[in-house]
CSV table of C-alpha atoms and ligand atoms in Angstrom, one decimal:
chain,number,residue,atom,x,y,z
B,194,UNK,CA,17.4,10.3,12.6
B,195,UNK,CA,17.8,8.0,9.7
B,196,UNK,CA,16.1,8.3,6.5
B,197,UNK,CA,12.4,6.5,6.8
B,198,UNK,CA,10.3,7.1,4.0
B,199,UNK,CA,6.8,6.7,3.9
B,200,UNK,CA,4.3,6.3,0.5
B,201,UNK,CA,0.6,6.4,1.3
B,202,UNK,CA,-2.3,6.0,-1.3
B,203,UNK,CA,-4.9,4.2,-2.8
B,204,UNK,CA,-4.8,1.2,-5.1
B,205,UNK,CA,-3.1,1.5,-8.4
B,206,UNK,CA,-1.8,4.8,-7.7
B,207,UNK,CA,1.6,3.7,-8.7
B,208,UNK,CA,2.7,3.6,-4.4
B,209,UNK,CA,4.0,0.4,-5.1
B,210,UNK,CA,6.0,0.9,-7.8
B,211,UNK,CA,7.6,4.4,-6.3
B,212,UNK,CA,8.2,2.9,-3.0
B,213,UNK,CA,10.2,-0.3,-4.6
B,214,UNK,CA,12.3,2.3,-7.1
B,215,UNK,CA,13.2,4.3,-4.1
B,216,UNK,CA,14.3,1.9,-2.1
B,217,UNK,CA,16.5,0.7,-5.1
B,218,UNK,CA,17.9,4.4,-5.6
B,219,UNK,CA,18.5,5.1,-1.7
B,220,UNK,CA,19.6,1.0,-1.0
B,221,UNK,CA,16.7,1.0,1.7
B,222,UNK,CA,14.6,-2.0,2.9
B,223,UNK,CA,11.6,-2.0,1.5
B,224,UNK,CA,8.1,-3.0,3.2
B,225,UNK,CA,5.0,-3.8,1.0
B,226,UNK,CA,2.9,-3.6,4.0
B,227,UNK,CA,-0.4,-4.1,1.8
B,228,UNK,CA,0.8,-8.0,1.4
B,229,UNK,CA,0.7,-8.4,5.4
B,230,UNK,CA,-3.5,-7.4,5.1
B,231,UNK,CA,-3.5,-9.7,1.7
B,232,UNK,CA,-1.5,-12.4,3.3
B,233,UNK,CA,-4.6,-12.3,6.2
B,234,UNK,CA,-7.3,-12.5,3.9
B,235,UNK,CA,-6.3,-15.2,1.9
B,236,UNK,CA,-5.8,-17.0,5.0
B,237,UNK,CA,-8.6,-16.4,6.0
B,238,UNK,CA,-10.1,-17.3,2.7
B,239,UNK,CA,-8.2,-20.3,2.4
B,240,UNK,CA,-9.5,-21.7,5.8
B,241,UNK,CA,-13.0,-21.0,5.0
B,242,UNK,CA,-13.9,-18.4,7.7
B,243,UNK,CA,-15.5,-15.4,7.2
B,244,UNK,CA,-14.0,-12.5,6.3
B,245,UNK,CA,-16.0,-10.5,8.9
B,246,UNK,CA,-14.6,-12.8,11.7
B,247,UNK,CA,-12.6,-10.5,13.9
B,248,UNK,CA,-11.2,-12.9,16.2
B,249,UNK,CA,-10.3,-15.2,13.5
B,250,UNK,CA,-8.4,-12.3,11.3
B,251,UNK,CA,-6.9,-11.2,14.4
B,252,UNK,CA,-5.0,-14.8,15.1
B,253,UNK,CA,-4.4,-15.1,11.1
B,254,UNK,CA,-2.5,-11.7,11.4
B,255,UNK,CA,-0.8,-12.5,15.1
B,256,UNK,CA,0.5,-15.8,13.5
B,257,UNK,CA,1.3,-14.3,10.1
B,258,UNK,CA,4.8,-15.9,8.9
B,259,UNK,CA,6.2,-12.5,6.7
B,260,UNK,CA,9.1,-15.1,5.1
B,261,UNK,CA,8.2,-15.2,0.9
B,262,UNK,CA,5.3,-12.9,1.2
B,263,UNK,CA,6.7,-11.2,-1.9
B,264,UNK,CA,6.7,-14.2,-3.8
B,265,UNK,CA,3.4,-15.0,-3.0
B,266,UNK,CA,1.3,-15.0,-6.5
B,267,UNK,CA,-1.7,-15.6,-4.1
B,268,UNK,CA,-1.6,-12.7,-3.0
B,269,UNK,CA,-1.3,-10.6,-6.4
B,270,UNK,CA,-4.6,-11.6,-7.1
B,271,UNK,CA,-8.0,-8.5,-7.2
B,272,UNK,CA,-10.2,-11.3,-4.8
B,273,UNK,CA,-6.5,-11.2,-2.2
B,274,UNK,CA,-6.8,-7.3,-2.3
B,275,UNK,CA,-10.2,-6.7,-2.0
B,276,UNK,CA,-10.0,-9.6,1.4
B,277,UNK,CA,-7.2,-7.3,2.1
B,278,UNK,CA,-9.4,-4.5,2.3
B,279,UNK,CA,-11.9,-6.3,4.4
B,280,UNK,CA,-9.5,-7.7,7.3
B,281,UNK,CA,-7.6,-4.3,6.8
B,282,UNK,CA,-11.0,-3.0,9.0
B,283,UNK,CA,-10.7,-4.9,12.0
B,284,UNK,CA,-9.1,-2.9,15.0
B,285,UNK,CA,-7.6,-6.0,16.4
B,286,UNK,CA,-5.9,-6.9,12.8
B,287,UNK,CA,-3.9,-3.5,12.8
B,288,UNK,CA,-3.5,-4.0,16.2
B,289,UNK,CA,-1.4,-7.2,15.7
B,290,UNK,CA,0.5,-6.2,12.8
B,291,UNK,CA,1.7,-3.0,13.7
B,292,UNK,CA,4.6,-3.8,15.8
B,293,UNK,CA,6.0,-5.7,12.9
B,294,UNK,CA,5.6,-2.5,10.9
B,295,UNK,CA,6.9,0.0,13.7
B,296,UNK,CA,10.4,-2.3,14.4
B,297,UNK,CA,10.9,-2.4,10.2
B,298,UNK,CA,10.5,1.0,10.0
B,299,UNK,CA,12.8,1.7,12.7
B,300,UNK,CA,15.7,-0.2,11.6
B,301,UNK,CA,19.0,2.1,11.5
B,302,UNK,CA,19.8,1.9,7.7
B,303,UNK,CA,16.3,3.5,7.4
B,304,UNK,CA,13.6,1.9,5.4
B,305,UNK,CA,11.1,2.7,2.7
B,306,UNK,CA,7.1,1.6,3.8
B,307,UNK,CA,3.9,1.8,1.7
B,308,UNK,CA,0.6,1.5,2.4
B,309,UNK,CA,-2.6,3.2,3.8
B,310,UNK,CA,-1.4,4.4,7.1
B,311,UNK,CA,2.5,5.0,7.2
B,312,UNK,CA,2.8,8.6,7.4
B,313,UNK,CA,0.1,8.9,10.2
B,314,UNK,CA,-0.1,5.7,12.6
B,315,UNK,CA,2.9,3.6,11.7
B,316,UNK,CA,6.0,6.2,11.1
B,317,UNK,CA,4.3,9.6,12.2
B,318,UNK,CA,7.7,10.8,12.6
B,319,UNK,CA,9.3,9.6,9.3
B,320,UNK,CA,11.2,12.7,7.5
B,321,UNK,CA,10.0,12.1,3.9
B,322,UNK,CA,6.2,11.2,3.3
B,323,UNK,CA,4.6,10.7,0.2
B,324,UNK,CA,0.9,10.5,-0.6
B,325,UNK,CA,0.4,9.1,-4.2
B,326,UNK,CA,-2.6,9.6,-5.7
B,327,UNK,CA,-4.3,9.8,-9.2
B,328,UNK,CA,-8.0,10.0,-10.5
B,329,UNK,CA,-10.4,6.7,-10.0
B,330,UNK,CA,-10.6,6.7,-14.0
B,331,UNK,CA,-6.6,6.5,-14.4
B,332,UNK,CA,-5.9,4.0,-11.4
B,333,UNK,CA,-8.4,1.6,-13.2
B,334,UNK,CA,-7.1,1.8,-16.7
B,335,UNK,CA,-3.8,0.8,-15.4
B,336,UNK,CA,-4.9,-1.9,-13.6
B,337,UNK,CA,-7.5,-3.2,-16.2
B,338,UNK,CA,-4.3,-3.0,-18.8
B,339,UNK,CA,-1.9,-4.8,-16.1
B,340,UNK,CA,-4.4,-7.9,-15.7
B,341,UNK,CA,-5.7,-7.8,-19.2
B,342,UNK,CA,-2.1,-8.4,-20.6
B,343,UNK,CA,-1.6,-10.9,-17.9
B,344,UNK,CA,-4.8,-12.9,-19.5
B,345,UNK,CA,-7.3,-11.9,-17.2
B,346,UNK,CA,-10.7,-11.4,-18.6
B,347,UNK,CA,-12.2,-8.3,-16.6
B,348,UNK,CA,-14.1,-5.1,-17.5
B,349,UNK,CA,-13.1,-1.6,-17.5
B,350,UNK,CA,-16.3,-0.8,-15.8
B,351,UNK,CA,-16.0,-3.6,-13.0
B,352,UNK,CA,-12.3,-2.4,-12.6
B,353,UNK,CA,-13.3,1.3,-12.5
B,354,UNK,CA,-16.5,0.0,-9.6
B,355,UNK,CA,-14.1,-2.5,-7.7
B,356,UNK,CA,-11.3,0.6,-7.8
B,357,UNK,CA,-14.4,2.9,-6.3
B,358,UNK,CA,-15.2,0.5,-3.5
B,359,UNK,CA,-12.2,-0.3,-1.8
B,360,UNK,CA,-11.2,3.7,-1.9
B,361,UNK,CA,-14.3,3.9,0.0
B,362,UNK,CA,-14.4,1.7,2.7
B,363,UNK,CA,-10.2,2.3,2.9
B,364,UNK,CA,-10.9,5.9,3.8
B,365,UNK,CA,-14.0,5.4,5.0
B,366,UNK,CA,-13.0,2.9,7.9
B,367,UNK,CA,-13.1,3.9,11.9
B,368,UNK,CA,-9.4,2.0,12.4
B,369,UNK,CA,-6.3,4.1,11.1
B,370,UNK,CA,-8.4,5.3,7.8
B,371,UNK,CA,-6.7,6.1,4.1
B,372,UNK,CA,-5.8,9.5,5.2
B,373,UNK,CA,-3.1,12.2,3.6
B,374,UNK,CA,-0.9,13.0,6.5
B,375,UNK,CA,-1.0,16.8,7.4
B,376,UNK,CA,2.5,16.9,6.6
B,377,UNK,CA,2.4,14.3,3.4
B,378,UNK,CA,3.6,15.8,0.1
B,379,UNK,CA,0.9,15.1,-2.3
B,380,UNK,CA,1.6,13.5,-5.9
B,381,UNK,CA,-0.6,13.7,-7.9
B,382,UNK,CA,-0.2,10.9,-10.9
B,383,UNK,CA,-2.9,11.2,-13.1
B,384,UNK,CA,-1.3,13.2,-15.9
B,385,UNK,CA,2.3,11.4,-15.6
B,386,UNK,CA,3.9,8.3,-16.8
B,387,UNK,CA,5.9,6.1,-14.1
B,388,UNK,CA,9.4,7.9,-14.7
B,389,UNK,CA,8.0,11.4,-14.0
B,390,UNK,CA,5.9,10.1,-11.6
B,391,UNK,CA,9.5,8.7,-10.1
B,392,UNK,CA,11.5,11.5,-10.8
B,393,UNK,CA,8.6,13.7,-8.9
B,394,UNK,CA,8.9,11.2,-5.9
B,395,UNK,CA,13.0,11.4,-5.8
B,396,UNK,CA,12.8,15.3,-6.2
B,397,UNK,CA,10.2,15.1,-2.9
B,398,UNK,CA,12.8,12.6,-0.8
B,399,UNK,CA,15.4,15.3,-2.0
B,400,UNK,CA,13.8,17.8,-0.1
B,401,UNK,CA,13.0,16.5,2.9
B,402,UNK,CA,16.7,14.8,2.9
B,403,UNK,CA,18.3,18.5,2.8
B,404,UNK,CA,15.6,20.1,5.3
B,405,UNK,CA,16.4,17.1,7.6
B,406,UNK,CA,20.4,16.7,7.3
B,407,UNK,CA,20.0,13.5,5.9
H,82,LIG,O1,-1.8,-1.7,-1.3
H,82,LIG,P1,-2.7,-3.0,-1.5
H,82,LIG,O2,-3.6,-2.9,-2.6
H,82,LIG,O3,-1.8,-4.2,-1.5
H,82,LIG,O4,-3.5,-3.1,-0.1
H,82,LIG,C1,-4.6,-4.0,0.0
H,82,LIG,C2,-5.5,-3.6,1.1
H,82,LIG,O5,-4.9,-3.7,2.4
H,82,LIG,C3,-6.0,-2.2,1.0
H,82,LIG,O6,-7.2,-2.0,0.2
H,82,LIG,C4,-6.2,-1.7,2.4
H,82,LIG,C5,-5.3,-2.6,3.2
H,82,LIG,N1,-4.1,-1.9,3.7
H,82,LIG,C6,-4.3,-1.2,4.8
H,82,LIG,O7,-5.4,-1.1,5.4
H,82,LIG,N2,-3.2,-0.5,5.4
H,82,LIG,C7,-2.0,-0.6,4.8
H,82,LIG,N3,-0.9,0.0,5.4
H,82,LIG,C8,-1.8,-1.4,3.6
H,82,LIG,C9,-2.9,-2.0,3.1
């Protein structure tokens, strides 16, 4: 067994952030697999179809070129996440992108994923999963100070209603749902600051590393 580890939670949880620092710590691959549903919407976007267009998403994602995704500031953008979101719906989108996921995840180094659905459709087997989460108030403040110092002119309260939304319809959708795997380790951010929110993530890896043999 090699060492996957999986981070599932909602927006501005800090899942990203986590995710990237472990894979630094444990020299782990790391898949952002929120950019593959970004990358889809704003191709979508971009050609003018509707985001609702199943059969349209469904090609964008089977054609999806994964090279520079990371570099992509398109798809940093609030509009690229909440298309994300949409696309993210469609059976036949998740359908096309998970054997992408499945063969990263199972590369023998071991790899770090994050995302909606790692620990319970894409790596239900993985050793160590994480689900980071933090109160709908908290995961909007840091977001509304990340794009406000980056020169975006947003309010709290359309952060905090934006934040609201895409919880909703991420968890509340029929295909492979925003759901805490039974066997997820919960973190709860709310009350910490990004190194005890890492240092709580590391201890959780720890463990399942020494209950594993890893
Ligand atoms: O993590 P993020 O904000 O970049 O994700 C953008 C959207 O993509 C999110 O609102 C839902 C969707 N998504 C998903 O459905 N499954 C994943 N594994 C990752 C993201």
């Amino acid at each position: 067994m090699s060492l996957i580890i999986a981070v599932d939670g909602p927006a501005a949880s800090g899942k990203g952030t986590i995710a990237a620092r472990l894979a630094r710590t444990y020299g782990l691959p790391h898949l952002d697999t929120g950019l593959l549903y970004r990358a889809v919407g704003v191709k979508l976007l971009e050609a003018g179809r509707s985001l609702d267009d199943e059969a349209a998403a469904t090609e964008a994602a089977r054609s999806l070129d994964v090279a520079g995704l990371s570099d992509d500031p398109r798809l940093t953008t609030g509009e690229a996440g909440e298309a994300a979101s949409r696309v993210a719906g469609h059976p036949g989108v998740r359908a096309a992108l998970l054997d992408l996921q499945q063969a990263f995840a199972a590369q023998a180094v071991g790899a770090v994923l994050d995302g909606r659905d790692i620990g319970t459709v894409i790596a239900p087997d993985a050793p160590a999963k994480l689900f980071v989460t933090a109160t709908p108030e908290v995961r909007a403040t840091r977001r509304w100070r990340q794009l406000t110092a980056r020169g975006f002119d947003i309010g709290f309260e359309e952060m905090l209603a934006d934040i609201q939304r895409r919880d909703a319809r991420d968890a509340g959708r029929g295909a492979a749902p925003m759901v805490q795997a039974e066997d997820a380790v919960l973190l709860d951010t709310t009350d910490m600051d990004i190194e005890a929110a890492f240092d709580a993530a590391r201890r959780i890896v720890e463990t399942a590393r020494a209950k594993h043999g890893l």
